[in-house]
PDB file of C-alpha atoms in Angstrom:
ATOM      1  CA  GLY A   1     114.887 100.999  71.017  1.00 56.00           C
ATOM      2  CA  ALA A   2     111.822 102.629  72.486  1.00 85.00           C
ATOM      3  CA  GLY A   3     111.750 106.340  73.114  1.00 93.00           C
ATOM      4  CA  VAL A   4     110.312 108.211  76.078  1.00 96.00           C
ATOM      5  CA  SER A   5     106.678 107.369  76.641  1.00 96.00           C
ATOM      6  CA  GLN A   6     104.089 109.276  78.612  1.00 97.00           C
ATOM      7  CA  SER A   7     100.579 108.501  79.735  1.00 96.00           C
ATOM      8  CA  PRO A   8      97.876 109.504  79.437  1.00 97.00           C
ATOM      9  CA  SER A   9      98.234 111.474  76.229  1.00 96.00           C
ATOM     10  CA  ASN A  10      95.268 113.603  77.200  1.00 97.00           C
ATOM     11  CA  LYS A  11      93.688 114.260  80.559  1.00 98.00           C
ATOM     12  CA  VAL A  12      90.615 116.338  81.238  1.00 98.00           C
ATOM     13  CA  THR A  13      89.793 116.944  84.863  1.00 97.00           C
ATOM     14  CA  GLU A  14      87.657 119.169  87.010  1.00 97.00           C
ATOM     15  CA  LYS A  15      89.080 121.941  89.112  1.00 97.00           C
ATOM     16  CA  GLY A  16      90.049 120.667  92.534  1.00 97.00           C
ATOM     17  CA  LYS A  17      90.739 117.078  91.491  1.00 98.00           C
ATOM     18  CA  ASP A  18      94.137 115.392  91.752  1.00 98.00           C
ATOM     19  CA  VAL A  19      95.902 114.067  88.655  1.00 98.00           C
ATOM     20  CA  GLU A  20      98.872 111.776  88.062  1.00 98.00           C
ATOM     21  CA  LEU A  21     101.001 111.915  84.953  1.00 98.00           C
ATOM     22  CA  ARG A  22     103.377 109.111  84.116  1.00 98.00           C
ATOM     23  CA  CYS A  23     106.707 109.048  82.306  1.00 98.00           C
ATOM     24  CA  ASP A  24     108.709 106.056  81.112  1.00 97.00           C
ATOM     25  CA  PRO A  25     112.222 107.185  80.151  1.00 96.00           C
ATOM     26  CA  ILE A  26     114.554 105.577  77.672  1.00 95.00           C
ATOM     27  CA  SER A  27     116.049 102.461  79.210  1.00 93.00           C
ATOM     28  CA  GLY A  28     119.382 103.192  80.845  1.00 90.00           C
ATOM     29  CA  HIS A  29     118.896 106.947  81.042  1.00 92.00           C
ATOM     30  CA  THR A  30     119.589 107.984  84.613  1.00 90.00           C
ATOM     31  CA  ALA A  31     118.611 111.640  84.207  1.00 92.00           C
ATOM     32  CA  LEU A  32     114.927 112.503  83.929  1.00 95.00           C
ATOM     33  CA  TYR A  33     113.345 115.925  83.563  1.00 96.00           C
ATOM     34  CA  TRP A  34     109.820 117.312  83.624  1.00 98.00           C
ATOM     35  CA  TYR A  35     108.900 120.453  81.698  1.00 97.00           C
ATOM     36  CA  ARG A  36     105.654 122.279  81.132  1.00 97.00           C
ATOM     37  CA  GLN A  37     104.588 123.922  77.892  1.00 97.00           C
ATOM     38  CA  SER A  38     101.849 126.514  77.973  1.00 94.00           C
ATOM     39  CA  LEU A  39     100.821 129.299  75.642  1.00 86.00           C
ATOM     40  CA  GLY A  40     101.621 132.061  78.054  1.00 80.00           C
ATOM     41  CA  GLN A  41     104.842 130.758  79.584  1.00 83.00           C
ATOM     42  CA  GLY A  42     106.417 128.708  76.813  1.00 91.00           C
ATOM     43  CA  LEU A  43     108.560 125.751  77.835  1.00 95.00           C
ATOM     44  CA  GLU A  44     109.494 125.742  81.521  1.00 95.00           C
ATOM     45  CA  PHE A  45     111.655 123.421  83.588  1.00 95.00           C
ATOM     46  CA  LEU A  46     109.883 121.791  86.525  1.00 97.00           C
ATOM     47  CA  ILE A  47     112.095 119.159  88.145  1.00 96.00           C
ATOM     48  CA  TYR A  48     115.191 117.038  87.582  1.00 94.00           C
ATOM     49  CA  PHE A  49     115.824 113.480  88.754  1.00 93.00           C
ATOM     50  CA  GLN A  50     119.140 111.706  88.919  1.00 90.00           C
ATOM     51  CA  GLY A  51     118.292 108.123  89.696  1.00 89.00           C
ATOM     52  CA  ASN A  52     115.488 108.203  92.249  1.00 92.00           C
ATOM     53  CA  SER A  53     116.443 111.474  93.871  1.00 91.00           C
ATOM     54  CA  ALA A  54     115.386 114.952  92.806  1.00 92.00           C
ATOM     55  CA  PRO A  55     118.216 117.374  93.531  1.00 88.00           C
ATOM     56  CA  ASP A  56     116.522 120.216  91.647  1.00 91.00           C
ATOM     57  CA  LYS A  57     112.833 120.896  92.234  1.00 94.00           C
ATOM     58  CA  SER A  58     113.181 124.611  91.684  1.00 93.00           C
ATOM     59  CA  GLY A  59     110.710 124.797  88.803  1.00 94.00           C
ATOM     60  CA  LEU A  60     107.716 123.308  90.596  1.00 97.00           C
ATOM     61  CA  PRO A  61     105.222 126.193  90.648  1.00 95.00           C
ATOM     62  CA  SER A  62     103.583 125.415  93.987  1.00 95.00           C
ATOM     63  CA  ASP A  63     103.395 122.821  96.738  1.00 96.00           C
ATOM     64  CA  ARG A  64     100.449 121.276  94.919  1.00 98.00           C
ATOM     65  CA  PHE A  65     103.001 119.804  92.514  1.00 98.00           C
ATOM     66  CA  SER A  66     105.124 116.812  93.456  1.00 97.00           C
ATOM     67  CA  ALA A  67     106.999 114.098  91.627  1.00 98.00           C
ATOM     68  CA  GLU A  68     108.680 110.843  92.375  1.00 97.00           C
ATOM     69  CA  ARG A  69     110.744 108.310  90.541  1.00 96.00           C
ATOM     70  CA  THR A  70     111.049 104.673  91.433  1.00 91.00           C
ATOM     71  CA  GLY A  71     113.565 102.013  90.446  1.00 89.00           C
ATOM     72  CA  GLY A  72     115.544 104.640  88.581  1.00 85.00           C
ATOM     73  CA  SER A  73     112.986 104.406  85.824  1.00 93.00           C
ATOM     74  CA  VAL A  74     109.328 105.431  85.817  1.00 96.00           C
ATOM     75  CA  SER A  75     108.412 108.857  87.143  1.00 98.00           C
ATOM     76  CA  THR A  76     105.064 110.210  88.240  1.00 98.00           C
ATOM     77  CA  LEU A  77     104.158 113.889  88.389  1.00 98.00           C
ATOM     78  CA  THR A  78     101.231 114.570  90.712  1.00 98.00           C
ATOM     79  CA  ILE A  79      99.185 117.735  90.779  1.00 98.00           C
ATOM     80  CA  GLN A  80      96.840 118.079  93.732  1.00 98.00           C
ATOM     81  CA  ARG A  81      93.734 120.256  93.789  1.00 98.00           C
ATOM     82  CA  THR A  82      94.156 121.205  90.151  1.00 98.00           C
ATOM     83  CA  GLN A  83      93.505 124.770  89.052  1.00 97.00           C
ATOM     84  CA  GLN A  84      92.669 126.106  85.614  1.00 96.00           C
ATOM     85  CA  GLU A  85      96.122 127.667  85.324  1.00 95.00           C
ATOM     86  CA  ASP A  86      97.601 124.160  85.528  1.00 97.00           C
ATOM     87  CA  SER A  87      96.250 123.477  82.024  1.00 97.00           C
ATOM     88  CA  ALA A  88      99.269 122.841  79.821  1.00 97.00           C
ATOM     89  CA  VAL A  89     101.233 120.124  78.081  1.00 97.00           C
ATOM     90  CA  TYR A  90     103.510 118.324  80.503  1.00 98.00           C
ATOM     91  CA  LEU A  91     106.654 116.980  78.867  1.00 97.00           C
ATOM     92  CA  CYS A  92     109.072 114.429  80.188  1.00 97.00           C
ATOM     93  CA  ALA A  93     112.622 114.046  78.919  1.00 97.00           C
ATOM     94  CA  SER A  94     115.453 111.688  79.674  1.00 95.00           C
ATOM     95  CA  SER A  95     119.160 111.864  79.115  1.00 92.00           C
ATOM     96  CA  ALA A  96     122.139 109.579  79.347  1.00 88.00           C
ATOM     97  CA  LYS A  97     124.843 110.430  81.823  1.00 76.00           C
ATOM     98  CA  ARG A  98     128.225 109.615  80.378  1.00 70.00           C
ATOM     99  CA  PRO A  99     131.329 110.656  82.365  1.00 67.00           C
ATOM    100  CA  GLY A 100     133.450 113.266  80.654  1.00 68.00           C
ATOM    101  CA  GLN A 101     130.855 114.148  78.054  1.00 68.00           C
ATOM    102  CA  GLY A 102     129.354 117.151  79.733  1.00 76.00           C
ATOM    103  CA  ILE A 103     125.669 117.792  79.300  1.00 79.00           C
ATOM    104  CA  ASN A 104     124.015 115.425  76.875  1.00 84.00           C
ATOM    105  CA  GLU A 105     120.944 116.001  74.813  1.00 90.00           C
ATOM    106  CA  GLN A 106     117.535 115.306  76.271  1.00 93.00           C
ATOM    107  CA  PHE A 107     115.026 113.130  74.473  1.00 95.00           C
ATOM    108  CA  PHE A 108     111.436 114.141  74.942  1.00 96.00           C
ATOM    109  CA  GLY A 109     108.238 112.168  75.196  1.00 96.00           C
ATOM    110  CA  PRO A 110     105.034 113.081  73.366  1.00 95.00           C
ATOM    111  CA  GLY A 111     103.641 114.889  76.399  1.00 96.00           C
ATOM    112  CA  THR A 112     100.410 114.796  78.363  1.00 97.00           C
ATOM    113  CA  ARG A 113      97.902 117.502  77.521  1.00 97.00           C
ATOM    114  CA  LEU A 114      96.151 118.457  80.749  1.00 98.00           C
ATOM    115  CA  THR A 115      92.930 120.428  80.640  1.00 97.00           C
ATOM    116  CA  VAL A 116      91.407 121.627  83.887  1.00 97.00           C
ATOM    117  CA  LEU A 117      87.769 122.642  83.559  1.00 96.00           C
TER     118      LEU A 117
ATOM    119  CA  ALA B   1     120.001 134.412  84.883  1.00 80.00           C
ATOM    120  CA  GLN B   2     119.969 132.663  81.577  1.00 90.00           C
ATOM    121  CA  LYS B   3     117.885 133.855  78.690  1.00 95.00           C
ATOM    122  CA  VAL B   4     117.254 132.749  75.128  1.00 97.00           C
ATOM    123  CA  THR B   5     115.684 135.046  72.585  1.00 97.00           C
ATOM    124  CA  GLN B   6     114.227 133.944  69.289  1.00 98.00           C
ATOM    125  CA  ALA B   7     113.159 137.235  67.811  1.00 94.00           C
ATOM    126  CA  GLN B   8     111.270 135.723  64.890  1.00 97.00           C
ATOM    127  CA  THR B   9     107.869 134.582  66.059  1.00 96.00           C
ATOM    128  CA  GLU B  10     106.752 133.329  62.668  1.00 97.00           C
ATOM    129  CA  ILE B  11     108.436 132.831  59.305  1.00 98.00           C
ATOM    130  CA  SER B  12     106.712 131.882  56.106  1.00 98.00           C
ATOM    131  CA  VAL B  13     108.638 130.752  53.028  1.00 97.00           C
ATOM    132  CA  VAL B  14     107.995 128.986  49.772  1.00 97.00           C
ATOM    133  CA  GLU B  15     109.472 125.563  49.188  1.00 97.00           C
ATOM    134  CA  LYS B  16     113.119 125.535  48.069  1.00 97.00           C
ATOM    135  CA  GLU B  17     113.863 128.869  49.695  1.00 97.00           C
ATOM    136  CA  ASP B  18     116.649 129.060  52.266  1.00 97.00           C
ATOM    137  CA  VAL B  19     115.615 130.221  55.722  1.00 98.00           C
ATOM    138  CA  THR B  20     117.598 131.228  58.807  1.00 98.00           C
ATOM    139  CA  LEU B  21     116.203 131.058  62.321  1.00 98.00           C
ATOM    140  CA  ASP B  22     117.895 133.384  64.775  1.00 98.00           C
ATOM    141  CA  CYS B  23     118.825 132.593  68.358  1.00 98.00           C
ATOM    142  CA  VAL B  24     120.541 134.914  70.814  1.00 98.00           C
ATOM    143  CA  TYR B  25     121.401 133.808  74.317  1.00 97.00           C
ATOM    144  CA  GLU B  26     122.549 135.300  77.607  1.00 96.00           C
ATOM    145  CA  THR B  27     124.543 133.539  80.271  1.00 93.00           C
ATOM    146  CA  ARG B  28     127.252 134.382  82.773  1.00 91.00           C
ATOM    147  CA  ASP B  29     128.737 130.914  82.591  1.00 88.00           C
ATOM    148  CA  THR B  30     131.834 130.113  80.590  1.00 87.00           C
ATOM    149  CA  THR B  31     130.790 126.505  80.097  1.00 88.00           C
ATOM    150  CA  TYR B  32     127.380 126.023  78.582  1.00 92.00           C
ATOM    151  CA  TYR B  33     125.539 124.050  75.944  1.00 93.00           C
ATOM    152  CA  LEU B  34     123.231 125.101  73.161  1.00 95.00           C
ATOM    153  CA  PHE B  35     120.546 123.011  71.512  1.00 96.00           C
ATOM    154  CA  TRP B  36     117.991 123.185  68.756  1.00 97.00           C
ATOM    155  CA  TYR B  37     114.775 121.200  68.866  1.00 97.00           C
ATOM    156  CA  LYS B  38     112.018 120.798  66.284  1.00 97.00           C
ATOM    157  CA  GLN B  39     108.380 120.444  67.294  1.00 96.00           C
ATOM    158  CA  PRO B  40     106.277 119.250  64.346  1.00 94.00           C
ATOM    159  CA  PRO B  41     102.480 119.387  64.422  1.00 91.00           C
ATOM    160  CA  SER B  42     102.458 116.006  66.156  1.00 88.00           C
ATOM    161  CA  GLY B  43     103.833 117.816  69.197  1.00 89.00           C
ATOM    162  CA  GLU B  44     106.889 115.774  70.133  1.00 91.00           C
ATOM    163  CA  LEU B  45     110.137 117.707  70.563  1.00 95.00           C
ATOM    164  CA  VAL B  46     112.818 116.284  68.290  1.00 96.00           C
ATOM    165  CA  PHE B  47     116.480 116.851  69.085  1.00 95.00           C
ATOM    166  CA  LEU B  48     118.484 118.396  66.233  1.00 96.00           C
ATOM    167  CA  ILE B  49     121.856 119.502  67.548  1.00 94.00           C
ATOM    168  CA  ARG B  50     123.948 120.050  70.673  1.00 92.00           C
ATOM    169  CA  ARG B  51     126.913 122.401  70.814  1.00 92.00           C
ATOM    170  CA  ASN B  52     129.191 123.199  73.738  1.00 89.00           C
ATOM    171  CA  SER B  53     130.629 126.635  74.388  1.00 91.00           C
ATOM    172  CA  PHE B  54     134.166 125.597  73.564  1.00 89.00           C
ATOM    173  CA  ASP B  55     133.390 124.403  70.073  1.00 86.00           C
ATOM    174  CA  GLU B  56     132.694 127.246  67.688  1.00 84.00           C
ATOM    175  CA  GLN B  57     132.946 125.203  64.541  1.00 84.00           C
ATOM    176  CA  ASN B  58     129.944 125.498  62.338  1.00 85.00           C
ATOM    177  CA  GLU B  59     128.122 122.297  61.592  1.00 87.00           C
ATOM    178  CA  ILE B  60     126.280 121.019  58.565  1.00 88.00           C
ATOM    179  CA  SER B  61     123.939 118.065  58.488  1.00 90.00           C
ATOM    180  CA  GLY B  62     122.286 117.592  55.137  1.00 94.00           C
ATOM    181  CA  ARG B  63     120.128 120.656  54.474  1.00 95.00           C
ATOM    182  CA  TYR B  64     120.628 121.915  58.031  1.00 96.00           C
ATOM    183  CA  SER B  65     123.499 124.083  59.185  1.00 95.00           C
ATOM    184  CA  TRP B  66     124.285 125.935  62.365  1.00 95.00           C
ATOM    185  CA  ASN B  67     126.380 129.049  62.930  1.00 95.00           C
ATOM    186  CA  PHE B  68     127.673 129.501  66.476  1.00 95.00           C
ATOM    187  CA  GLN B  69     129.294 132.860  67.259  1.00 94.00           C
ATOM    188  CA  LYS B  70     130.330 133.494  70.851  1.00 93.00           C
ATOM    189  CA  SER B  71     131.256 137.097  70.067  1.00 93.00           C
ATOM    190  CA  THR B  72     127.614 137.900  69.377  1.00 95.00           C
ATOM    191  CA  SER B  73     126.119 135.195  71.637  1.00 96.00           C
ATOM    192  CA  SER B  74     124.239 133.741  68.721  1.00 96.00           C
ATOM    193  CA  PHE B  75     123.498 130.235  67.524  1.00 96.00           C
ATOM    194  CA  ASN B  76     121.592 130.543  64.266  1.00 97.00           C
ATOM    195  CA  PHE B  77     120.041 127.719  62.304  1.00 97.00           C
ATOM    196  CA  THR B  78     119.737 127.649  58.532  1.00 97.00           C
ATOM    197  CA  ILE B  79     117.630 125.315  56.440  1.00 97.00           C
ATOM    198  CA  THR B  80     118.718 125.173  52.826  1.00 97.00           C
ATOM    199  CA  ALA B  81     116.195 124.400  50.098  1.00 97.00           C
ATOM    200  CA  SER B  82     113.312 124.198  52.553  1.00 97.00           C
ATOM    201  CA  GLN B  83     110.624 121.564  52.187  1.00 97.00           C
ATOM    202  CA  VAL B  84     107.021 121.367  53.357  1.00 97.00           C
ATOM    203  CA  VAL B  85     108.058 118.731  55.912  1.00 96.00           C
ATOM    204  CA  ASP B  86     110.239 121.355  57.589  1.00 97.00           C
ATOM    205  CA  SER B  87     107.109 123.159  58.760  1.00 97.00           C
ATOM    206  CA  ALA B  88     107.248 123.088  62.549  1.00 97.00           C
ATOM    207  CA  VAL B  89     108.040 125.148  65.607  1.00 97.00           C
ATOM    208  CA  TYR B  90     111.766 125.364  66.232  1.00 98.00           C
ATOM    209  CA  PHE B  91     113.180 125.972  69.685  1.00 98.00           C
ATOM    210  CA  CYS B  92     116.635 127.099  70.671  1.00 98.00           C
ATOM    211  CA  ALA B  93     117.678 126.136  74.208  1.00 97.00           C
ATOM    212  CA  LEU B  94     120.545 126.845  76.579  1.00 95.00           C
ATOM    213  CA  SER B  95     121.933 124.845  79.467  1.00 92.00           C
ATOM    214  CA  ASP B  96     124.751 125.620  81.841  1.00 79.00           C
ATOM    215  CA  THR B  97     126.454 122.905  83.835  1.00 76.00           C
ATOM    216  CA  ALA B  98     124.293 123.178  86.904  1.00 70.00           C
ATOM    217  CA  ASN B  99     125.318 121.068  89.847  1.00 68.00           C
ATOM    218  CA  ALA B 100     123.118 119.447  92.418  1.00 61.00           C
ATOM    219  CA  GLY B 101     123.280 116.250  94.342  1.00 60.00           C
ATOM    220  CA  GLY B 102     126.922 115.863  93.371  1.00 61.00           C
ATOM    221  CA  THR B 103     126.309 115.645  89.634  1.00 68.00           C
ATOM    222  CA  SER B 104     126.130 118.084  86.768  1.00 75.00           C
ATOM    223  CA  TYR B 105     122.967 118.213  84.732  1.00 82.00           C
ATOM    224  CA  GLY B 106     121.307 120.224  82.017  1.00 84.00           C
ATOM    225  CA  LYS B 107     118.365 122.379  82.999  1.00 89.00           C
ATOM    226  CA  LEU B 108     117.192 123.756  79.681  1.00 93.00           C
ATOM    227  CA  THR B 109     116.110 127.349  79.198  1.00 95.00           C
ATOM    228  CA  PHE B 110     114.107 127.591  76.002  1.00 97.00           C
ATOM    229  CA  GLY B 111     113.440 130.446  73.650  1.00 97.00           C
ATOM    230  CA  GLN B 112     109.847 131.217  72.738  1.00 96.00           C
ATOM    231  CA  GLY B 113     110.122 129.304  69.504  1.00 97.00           C
ATOM    232  CA  THR B 114     109.836 130.234  65.847  1.00 97.00           C
ATOM    233  CA  ILE B 115     106.910 128.927  63.834  1.00 97.00           C
ATOM    234  CA  LEU B 116     108.180 128.023  60.376  1.00 98.00           C
ATOM    235  CA  THR B 117     105.675 127.450  57.606  1.00 98.00           C
ATOM    236  CA  VAL B 118     106.921 126.202  54.261  1.00 97.00           C
ATOM    237  CA  HIS B 119     104.394 126.548  51.470  1.00 97.00           C
ATOM    238  CA  PRO B 120     104.448 124.266  48.442  1.00 95.00           C
TER     239      PRO B 120
END
């Protein structure tokens, strides 16, 4: 079956513009996560979705960042008024939720490399 | 707060050598999960192993093996007879059983990664 897909693979934008990053999780995976990978901060958790709701948004760095998920599938991460410090690789991961199995492994997409000029 | 430390920033070996990547973690939780991921030059994180805190058995998968020791809070990864294709960045990660919205989930805390280069 298909893995996690993300689009675009690369995005170059100008400071102050809004960007949207898309994630298509593995079919049937109800849990979806966004992470950010940057040279200075390493890999950081941003937000967690269970179905269409986001019970943990604690990693979003500012109110310029938002995310939604529709139909329990595709998720979009939006960054408004981008800043140069937003430049990073944004990774999406999905995970199955099987009762009694604790925390399952997350499968990652290829990421979106965002460059803010 | 959770923390994962991978003290080795970079390791360089020659093909066929054995290599061990160290991972030390900190958590106050009694139930937690440990993971290793590989990030090859292509950039995609590849899942290697998951281990829960109640299972201290070591695991071997082909040339890969993992040594989990709760007493020292370590979860080390050994590659036997390394190959050039093993060259990648390897991440150790920790997750407790966080709860929100009525369900448990795994918010991963990653180490800084170890860059492994295997020379032919």
